[in-house]
Amino acid sequence: MISDTIAAIATAIVPQQGSVGIVRMSGEQALAIAKCIFSAPGNQTWQSHRILYGYAKSPDTGETIDECLLLIMQAPRSYTREDVIELHCHGGAIAVQQILNLCLEQGARLAQPGEFTLRAFLNGRIDLTQAEGINNLVGSTSPQAAQAAIASLRGKLAQPLKDLRARCLDILAEVEARIDFEDDLPPLDQAWVAQQLALIAQQAQQILDTADRGELLHSGLKVAIVGRPNVGKSSLLNMWSRSDRAIVTDLPGTTRDVVDSHLVVGGIPIKVLDTAGIRQTEDMVEQIGVERSQQAAQEADLVLLVIDAAQGWTEADEQIYQIVGDRPIILIINKVDLLDDQATQTNLTNLTQSALSNRSEQLAQLSDYQSSSDLPQLDDRKRFMATVKTAAALNQGIEQLEAAILASVNASAIQAGDLDVAINQRQKECLLRAVQGLAKVQEAIAAQLPLDFWTIDLRATIMAIGEITGESVTESVLDQIFSRFCIGK
Ligand code: GDP
Ligand code: ZN
């Protein structure tokens, strides 16, 4: 049983900012500690699910620290299912920290990261997937990521998993009963078992299929913008960031040379690794940013290779193309506004339209394109996922660029699907084990192996699913068997 009382500041601490700061306590002593450090004028009653108005005061010196609201949530109607107290004081860094110190002086212990949620889990209020959902919600960087987290928080992941696990337990119970009490029971319906296992495996696989989406929503897509100086990388990034897609652009750091921008495109958080942009490094040939481009390209999931439409495919472009290596590339032909040649414009349009769909057609059009102008000398070796023309300085082409990016990551799979949830790496690993276990049981049945062999892999599957939700396995397997078969006589 957990007996100590934990305390922590629940809001972000920003010196001199924020209108409200919250200190939270959970545990048996929370209410007693609150009574020591908080004075409520008048005849306000210390009752659960009430808000008291008053002052936080040092019990030793009598000094008033802040004017506060105090929330009382007594067990079990609280986040942790323990007694929880929240003190809402003024923002900034000082008052909250002083109030936290008062709580600690009066016997609370500073909470570990995530410890309130851990207690909520240990006390059975939430399962592991919900706990992870809470964490993901706080950490989400796009509305879609938040949606997936809320789905998890609301049990939309736990519920199908618990269901799958319960069905595995049913099968296990049937099999074990045949091992222990073979003579007293009708023979096992092997066809039913096989059919059930196939269904369970299919549903587990559906949940497993959300892993890529989960990974993308969680980590986002790392995109590197590369290209020789003056092709318009900075302009492109600026155009993109100025649009309403931008959430945050990090300030140029003193230690890091790369400036990252965070955008959200089609629900996918995108981290743009700006390599040679922003900083003025365009003077010298070696400052082409070869090293940085290489580094960023290696880090990136997707590379945007920018060239200058008016200059075509140059030696330097070729050099950068070589640097990018085997990363997926979208070719951006920027400054198309400089091409007033109508024929070239048309060819560019065709090129862009066909880029996503038909590689050979694209190549054919590329040769047209080359014959009608001195533009990109692209050959068969160039493998671009798409070609997009932009005029960054004129804010043109951003929609096409985003469409090409979404197409490159199979965005339909990200947004569609029957399941709102998206599993994380840990859940994926457990679920993979579960699916493997199911396959082994199916093999054991097919090979007519003895029932004991079935139970080994069934248990492994149940254990693996239970690890996702946090259900303990050994005892509940036994519970299930005993409760279903009443064999305690
Ligand atoms: P970077 O070195 O690749 O980051 O290139 P910049 O973004 O700094 O752009 C270099 C120059 O090209 C600047 O003078 C921009 O105004 C200009 N530029 C960028 N994009 C375009 C465009 O689409 N059309 C035209 N005409 N000029 C552009
Ligand atoms: Zn620049």
XYZ file of C-alpha atoms and ligand atoms in Angstrom:
518
model
C 0.000 0.000 0.000
C 1.203 3.493 -0.781
C 1.315 5.564 2.369
C 3.448 8.611 1.732
C 2.076 11.881 0.470
C 3.554 13.383 -2.668
C 3.605 16.989 -3.797
C 4.617 18.781 -6.969
C 4.009 21.871 -9.020
C 1.465 20.843 -11.635
C 1.764 23.801 -13.971
C 4.678 24.938 -16.100
C 6.973 27.217 -14.158
C 7.847 30.343 -16.098
C 9.422 33.140 -14.074
C 7.338 36.307 -14.090
C 4.686 34.731 -16.279
C 1.462 32.775 -16.122
C -1.582 33.957 -14.260
C -2.058 30.792 -12.224
C 0.281 28.215 -10.714
C -0.923 24.957 -9.202
C 0.652 22.882 -6.450
C -0.803 19.432 -6.117
C -0.595 16.921 -3.276
C -1.772 13.341 -3.127
C -1.820 10.922 -0.213
C -3.101 10.274 3.272
C -1.546 13.422 4.740
C -2.617 15.784 1.965
C -5.599 17.218 3.806
C -3.761 17.540 7.126
C -0.835 19.302 5.457
C -3.216 21.628 3.626
C -4.844 22.589 6.921
C -1.443 23.514 8.329
C -0.466 25.815 5.494
C -3.772 27.309 4.400
C -6.076 29.613 6.290
C -9.613 30.033 5.056
C -11.350 33.104 6.466
C -14.990 33.059 7.548
C -16.838 29.814 8.058
C -15.847 27.906 4.926
C -16.079 24.170 5.411
C -13.314 21.721 4.547
C -15.415 19.409 2.453
C -14.553 17.211 -0.485
C -15.133 18.663 -3.942
C -15.259 22.174 -2.653
C -13.160 25.192 -3.378
C -11.918 27.227 -0.459
C -10.654 30.764 -0.678
C -7.830 31.962 1.525
C -4.118 32.390 2.092
C -1.123 30.118 2.029
C 0.855 30.800 5.198
C 4.007 29.484 6.758
C 2.924 27.730 9.966
C 6.313 28.533 11.520
C 6.618 32.239 10.795
C 2.978 33.084 10.139
C 4.101 34.820 6.957
C 1.536 35.039 4.180
C 2.851 33.632 0.905
C 0.001 34.083 -1.517
C -3.706 34.468 -1.947
C -4.998 31.088 -3.123
C -7.856 28.836 -4.005
C -7.749 25.377 -2.472
C -9.468 22.388 -4.065
C -10.276 19.304 -2.038
C -10.803 15.973 -3.770
C -11.042 13.218 -1.242
C -10.445 9.553 -2.028
C -11.602 7.831 -4.054
C -13.075 10.643 -6.157
C -9.774 12.047 -7.311
C -7.174 11.648 -10.030
C -5.087 9.246 -7.959
C -7.964 7.786 -5.940
C -6.138 9.157 -2.922
C -6.889 12.399 -1.094
C -5.813 15.120 -3.481
C -5.347 18.798 -2.686
C -4.691 21.474 -5.243
C -3.551 24.944 -4.327
C -4.121 27.463 -7.088
C -1.915 30.440 -6.482
C -0.529 33.249 -8.576
C 1.737 32.435 -11.486
C 5.406 33.031 -11.990
C 8.020 30.971 -10.236
C 8.185 32.267 -6.672
C 4.775 31.700 -5.070
C 4.346 28.163 -6.406
C 7.797 27.190 -5.281
C 7.288 28.620 -1.813
C 3.986 26.808 -1.474
C 5.562 23.573 -2.652
C 8.279 24.089 -0.030
C 5.622 24.504 2.658
C 4.088 21.180 1.623
C 7.490 19.501 1.755
C 8.307 21.040 5.160
C 5.047 19.670 6.503
C 5.896 16.112 5.500
C 5.056 15.653 1.833
C 7.675 14.158 -0.474
C 8.548 15.661 -3.829
C 6.786 13.573 -6.461
C 8.744 11.682 -9.111
C 7.944 12.417 -12.755
C 4.585 10.876 -13.585
C 4.020 9.678 -10.039
C 0.471 11.010 -9.708
C -0.484 9.095 -12.835
C 1.434 6.066 -11.588
C -0.684 6.160 -8.444
C -3.836 6.466 -10.516
C -2.717 3.286 -12.262
C -1.625 1.434 -9.118
C -4.895 2.355 -7.452
C -6.801 0.965 -10.417
C -8.356 4.139 -11.704
C -6.732 3.890 -15.098
C -4.887 1.200 -16.985
C -1.495 1.500 -18.613
C -2.798 2.557 -22.023
C -4.740 5.371 -20.411
C -1.704 6.433 -18.427
C 0.298 6.480 -21.627
C -2.522 8.392 -23.311
C -2.300 11.114 -20.677
C 1.405 11.419 -21.282
C 0.944 11.516 -25.052
C -1.754 14.147 -24.777
C 0.535 16.459 -22.878
C 3.327 15.763 -25.331
C 1.276 15.999 -28.501
C 2.326 18.464 -31.174
C -0.647 18.300 -33.518
C -4.422 18.163 -33.052
C -4.457 14.683 -34.589
C -1.834 13.431 -32.166
C -3.912 14.849 -29.332
C -6.981 13.088 -30.727
C -5.202 9.750 -30.724
C -4.038 10.365 -27.166
C -7.545 11.211 -26.007
C -8.860 8.075 -27.684
C -6.336 6.108 -25.674
C -7.181 8.052 -22.527
C -10.834 7.203 -22.993
C -10.033 3.510 -23.109
C -10.435 3.001 -26.836
C -7.191 1.064 -26.936
C -7.588 -0.715 -23.621
C -11.088 -1.896 -24.361
C -10.345 -3.977 -27.508
C -7.146 -5.276 -25.920
C -8.941 -6.346 -22.780
C -11.512 -8.018 -24.956
C -8.856 -9.904 -26.929
C -7.126 -10.917 -23.753
C -10.372 -12.150 -22.207
C -11.047 -14.272 -25.267
C -7.563 -15.764 -25.049
C -8.233 -16.518 -21.397
C -11.457 -18.280 -22.368
C -9.577 -20.489 -24.769
C -6.850 -21.132 -22.238
C -9.435 -22.102 -19.665
C -10.996 -24.586 -22.074
C -7.637 -26.110 -22.941
C -6.377 -26.307 -19.383
C -9.583 -27.915 -18.243
C -8.984 -30.658 -20.803
C -5.466 -31.159 -19.509
C -6.516 -31.390 -15.874
C -9.916 -33.027 -16.113
C -9.876 -34.781 -19.411
C -12.257 -37.536 -18.366
C -15.001 -35.345 -16.934
C -15.420 -33.001 -19.888
C -16.604 -33.223 -23.477
C -13.725 -33.132 -25.987
C -12.274 -29.790 -26.963
C -13.842 -28.175 -30.007
C -10.665 -27.682 -31.968
C -12.384 -26.014 -34.892
C -13.834 -23.409 -32.537
C -10.412 -22.775 -31.013
C -8.763 -22.399 -34.406
C -11.480 -20.033 -35.587
C -11.281 -17.923 -32.436
C -7.517 -17.680 -32.688
C -7.711 -16.539 -36.292
C -10.186 -13.803 -35.344
C -8.107 -12.677 -32.407
C -4.960 -12.575 -34.543
C -6.757 -10.550 -37.170
C -7.965 -7.986 -34.658
C -4.587 -7.803 -32.971
C -3.055 -7.144 -36.374
C -5.496 -4.290 -36.974
C -4.366 -2.633 -33.786
C -0.755 -3.337 -34.707
C -1.319 -1.561 -38.001
C -1.828 1.721 -36.154
C 1.796 1.678 -35.018
C 3.178 3.593 -37.995
C 0.558 6.228 -37.520
C 1.404 6.356 -33.836
C 5.071 6.750 -34.593
C 4.395 9.517 -37.100
C 2.007 11.378 -34.816
C 4.396 11.036 -31.936
C 7.738 11.782 -33.527
C 6.528 13.643 -36.561
C 8.300 13.733 -39.854
C 11.811 15.098 -40.076
C 12.279 17.048 -43.253
C 15.555 18.510 -44.464
C 15.641 21.384 -46.939
C 18.829 21.151 -48.945
C 20.126 23.014 -51.949
C 22.945 25.232 -53.013
C 23.072 28.864 -51.867
C 20.488 31.279 -53.223
C 18.048 28.770 -54.661
C 15.499 29.948 -52.105
C 15.640 27.554 -49.160
C 15.205 30.279 -46.563
C 12.458 31.894 -48.574
C 10.692 28.570 -48.854
C 10.921 27.965 -45.146
C 9.807 31.483 -44.385
C 6.840 31.176 -46.679
C 5.930 27.941 -45.012
C 6.402 29.207 -41.479
C 4.467 32.378 -42.089
C 1.492 30.386 -43.204
C -0.879 29.284 -40.469
C 0.808 25.882 -40.353
C 3.581 27.153 -38.184
C 3.424 26.422 -34.508
C 6.845 27.390 -33.289
C 10.145 28.323 -34.785
C 13.075 27.787 -32.470
C 15.387 30.694 -32.023
C 18.822 30.196 -33.557
C 20.848 28.623 -30.795
C 24.339 29.552 -29.931
C 25.554 25.983 -29.868
C 23.470 24.531 -32.654
C 23.886 25.621 -36.191
C 20.606 24.211 -37.389
C 17.378 26.074 -36.919
C 14.359 23.833 -36.618
C 10.835 24.851 -37.469
C 7.798 22.923 -36.384
C 4.849 22.780 -38.723
C 1.713 20.712 -38.854
C 0.728 19.418 -42.252
C -2.352 17.278 -42.582
C -2.160 16.480 -38.895
C 1.413 15.328 -39.087
C 3.887 17.237 -36.994
C 6.739 18.179 -39.275
C 10.112 19.200 -38.025
C 11.979 21.094 -40.686
C 15.699 20.821 -40.263
C 16.843 24.028 -41.867
C 20.318 23.323 -42.977
C 22.022 26.053 -44.862
C 19.264 28.597 -44.688
C 18.758 31.588 -42.400
C 22.449 32.098 -41.738
C 24.265 33.992 -44.423
C 26.800 31.468 -45.592
C 26.378 31.934 -49.287
C 29.641 33.642 -50.120
C 32.071 30.812 -50.579
C 31.880 27.633 -52.542
C 32.761 25.384 -49.626
C 29.992 27.023 -47.668
C 27.593 25.237 -49.883
C 26.803 23.591 -46.597
C 27.921 20.196 -47.777
C 28.548 18.835 -44.351
C 25.414 20.230 -42.816
C 23.309 19.140 -45.739
C 24.723 15.669 -45.459
C 24.089 15.511 -41.753
C 20.567 16.840 -42.035
C 19.754 14.575 -44.946
C 20.875 11.549 -42.967
C 18.724 12.617 -40.035
C 15.719 13.339 -42.211
C 12.835 11.081 -43.167
C 12.335 13.172 -46.261
C 14.591 15.544 -48.171
C 13.383 18.602 -50.041
C 15.985 19.308 -52.681
C 15.594 22.862 -53.942
C 16.915 24.028 -57.320
C 16.625 27.324 -59.170
C 14.278 27.114 -62.150
C 16.114 29.868 -63.982
C 19.448 28.116 -63.711
C 18.410 24.529 -64.147
C 20.257 21.524 -62.856
C 23.800 22.626 -62.106
C 26.988 20.878 -61.041
C 26.362 22.061 -57.491
C 22.846 20.638 -57.569
C 24.277 17.346 -58.737
C 26.791 17.456 -55.902
C 24.078 17.996 -53.322
C 21.944 15.326 -54.916
C 24.829 12.894 -54.447
C 25.196 13.939 -50.816
C 21.586 13.187 -50.027
C 22.239 9.545 -50.768
C 19.345 7.144 -50.566
C 16.932 9.343 -48.638
C 13.512 9.920 -50.233
C 13.624 13.199 -52.134
C 11.047 15.686 -53.317
C 12.506 17.963 -55.979
C 11.482 21.580 -55.605
C 11.951 23.751 -58.657
C 11.831 27.198 -57.144
C 11.652 30.657 -58.736
C 9.342 29.467 -61.487
C 8.150 33.050 -61.735
C 11.438 33.827 -63.465
C 10.470 31.585 -66.352
C 8.380 33.702 -68.640
C 8.765 31.229 -71.461
C 5.227 29.893 -71.754
C 6.319 26.541 -73.155
C 8.598 25.930 -70.225
C 5.851 26.822 -67.799
C 3.559 24.308 -69.416
C 6.170 21.621 -69.314
C 6.766 22.327 -65.666
C 3.082 21.984 -64.940
C 2.894 18.654 -66.690
C 5.991 17.528 -64.921
C 4.531 18.319 -61.546
C 1.206 16.697 -62.278
C 2.699 13.457 -63.447
C 5.396 13.271 -60.831
C 3.334 11.497 -58.227
C 1.711 9.016 -60.502
C 3.752 7.816 -63.381
C 7.478 7.538 -63.358
C 8.031 6.723 -67.009
C 5.660 9.417 -68.152
C 7.495 11.798 -65.933
C 10.792 10.879 -67.538
C 9.334 11.322 -71.001
C 8.141 14.763 -70.048
C 11.460 15.528 -68.521
C 13.138 14.974 -71.867
C 10.573 17.252 -73.540
C 11.294 19.727 -70.896
C 15.019 19.505 -71.532
C 14.683 19.819 -75.269
C 12.594 22.938 -74.961
C 14.904 24.637 -72.508
C 18.223 24.374 -70.780
C 16.535 23.322 -67.561
C 17.296 20.415 -65.234
C 19.428 17.842 -66.981
C 17.731 15.074 -65.121
C 18.441 11.530 -66.118
C 17.037 8.144 -65.242
C 19.175 7.778 -62.192
C 17.380 10.568 -60.438
C 14.704 9.167 -58.250
C 12.325 11.764 -56.957
C 9.148 10.918 -55.103
C 7.629 14.048 -56.563
C 8.534 17.248 -58.314
C 6.960 20.485 -57.174
C 7.376 23.930 -58.623
C 7.288 26.897 -56.325
C 7.812 30.603 -56.284
C 8.713 30.991 -52.653
C 9.147 34.719 -52.889
C 5.596 34.974 -54.191
C 4.093 32.480 -51.739
C 3.249 30.103 -54.558
C 3.271 26.339 -54.490
C 2.894 25.598 -50.809
C -0.275 23.548 -51.249
C 1.345 21.382 -53.901
C 4.381 20.939 -51.714
C 2.280 19.826 -48.787
C 0.265 17.464 -50.934
C 3.486 15.893 -52.182
C 4.788 15.509 -48.644
C 1.580 13.900 -47.440
C 1.563 11.568 -50.432
C 5.133 10.570 -49.673
C 4.191 9.368 -46.196
C 0.968 7.709 -47.249
C -1.105 10.204 -45.344
C -4.359 8.425 -46.046
C -3.196 5.638 -43.776
C -2.441 8.243 -41.163
C -5.825 9.843 -41.123
C -8.236 7.140 -42.101
C -8.757 3.765 -40.529
C -11.385 2.428 -38.205
C -9.335 2.929 -35.089
C -8.862 6.348 -33.540
C -5.999 5.150 -31.448
C -2.397 4.831 -32.476
C -0.143 2.526 -30.537
C 3.309 3.465 -29.348
C 6.569 1.539 -29.577
C 6.157 -0.296 -26.294
C 2.637 -1.330 -27.148
C 3.766 -2.382 -30.589
C 6.496 -4.575 -29.161
C 4.060 -6.305 -26.800
C 1.472 -6.713 -29.510
C 4.025 -8.216 -31.880
C 4.815 -10.813 -29.236
C 1.109 -11.464 -28.841
C 0.649 -11.968 -32.569
C 3.672 -14.246 -32.721
C 2.309 -16.242 -29.801
C -1.014 -16.653 -31.574
C 0.749 -17.864 -34.715
C 2.611 -20.442 -32.676
C -0.583 -21.740 -31.098
C -2.074 -22.042 -34.556
C 1.013 -23.962 -35.659
C 0.790 -26.227 -32.612
C -2.815 -27.022 -33.445
C -1.997 -27.650 -37.096
C 0.878 -29.948 -36.096
C -1.402 -31.827 -33.673
C 0.955 -31.134 -30.788
C -0.203 -32.027 -27.256
C -2.375 -29.476 -25.434
C 0.462 -28.453 -23.141
C 2.187 -26.902 -26.123
C -0.868 -24.798 -26.888
C -1.000 -23.395 -23.392
C 2.608 -22.211 -23.417
C 2.074 -19.892 -26.342
C -1.413 -18.896 -25.258
C 0.008 -17.803 -21.932
C 2.736 -15.864 -23.692
C 0.098 -14.098 -25.770
C -2.065 -13.304 -22.753
C 0.989 -12.061 -20.884
C 1.993 -9.850 -23.788
C -1.439 -8.256 -24.147
C -1.672 -7.885 -20.375
C 1.605 -6.043 -20.407
C 0.018 -3.425 -22.639
C -2.948 -2.793 -20.412
C -1.055 -3.516 -17.203
C -3.277 -6.326 -16.110
C -1.359 -8.831 -14.035
C -1.471 -12.136 -15.633
C -0.774 -15.213 -13.549
C -3.345 -14.671 -10.840
C -6.090 -13.609 -13.177
C -5.545 -16.641 -15.382
C -6.134 -18.768 -12.329
C -9.086 -16.664 -11.252
C -10.698 -17.008 -14.609
C -10.300 -20.771 -14.650
C -11.626 -21.218 -11.138
C -14.544 -18.913 -11.518
C -15.656 -20.467 -14.756
C -15.365 -24.077 -13.810
C -16.063 -24.038 -10.095
C -13.601 -26.827 -9.443
C -12.942 -26.036 -5.822
C -14.716 -29.000 -4.390
P 18.892 30.217 -49.858
O 20.304 30.655 -49.883
O 18.717 28.932 -50.571
O 18.331 30.155 -48.470
O 18.060 31.293 -50.692
P 17.214 32.532 -50.155
O 15.912 32.069 -49.637
O 18.049 33.315 -49.227
O 16.918 33.306 -51.522
C 17.941 33.809 -52.324
C 17.386 34.929 -53.192
O 16.420 34.408 -54.093
C 16.679 35.999 -52.398
O 16.987 37.244 -52.946
C 15.200 35.687 -52.605
O 14.391 36.833 -52.523
C 15.196 35.123 -53.998
N 14.083 34.190 -54.192
C 13.708 33.167 -53.391
N 12.639 32.542 -53.900
C 12.325 33.167 -55.050
C 11.276 32.968 -56.034
O 10.432 32.080 -55.953
N 11.286 33.822 -57.096
C 12.210 34.805 -57.213
N 12.118 35.589 -58.291
N 13.171 35.024 -56.310
C 13.247 34.228 -55.243
Zn 19.606 31.826 -47.248
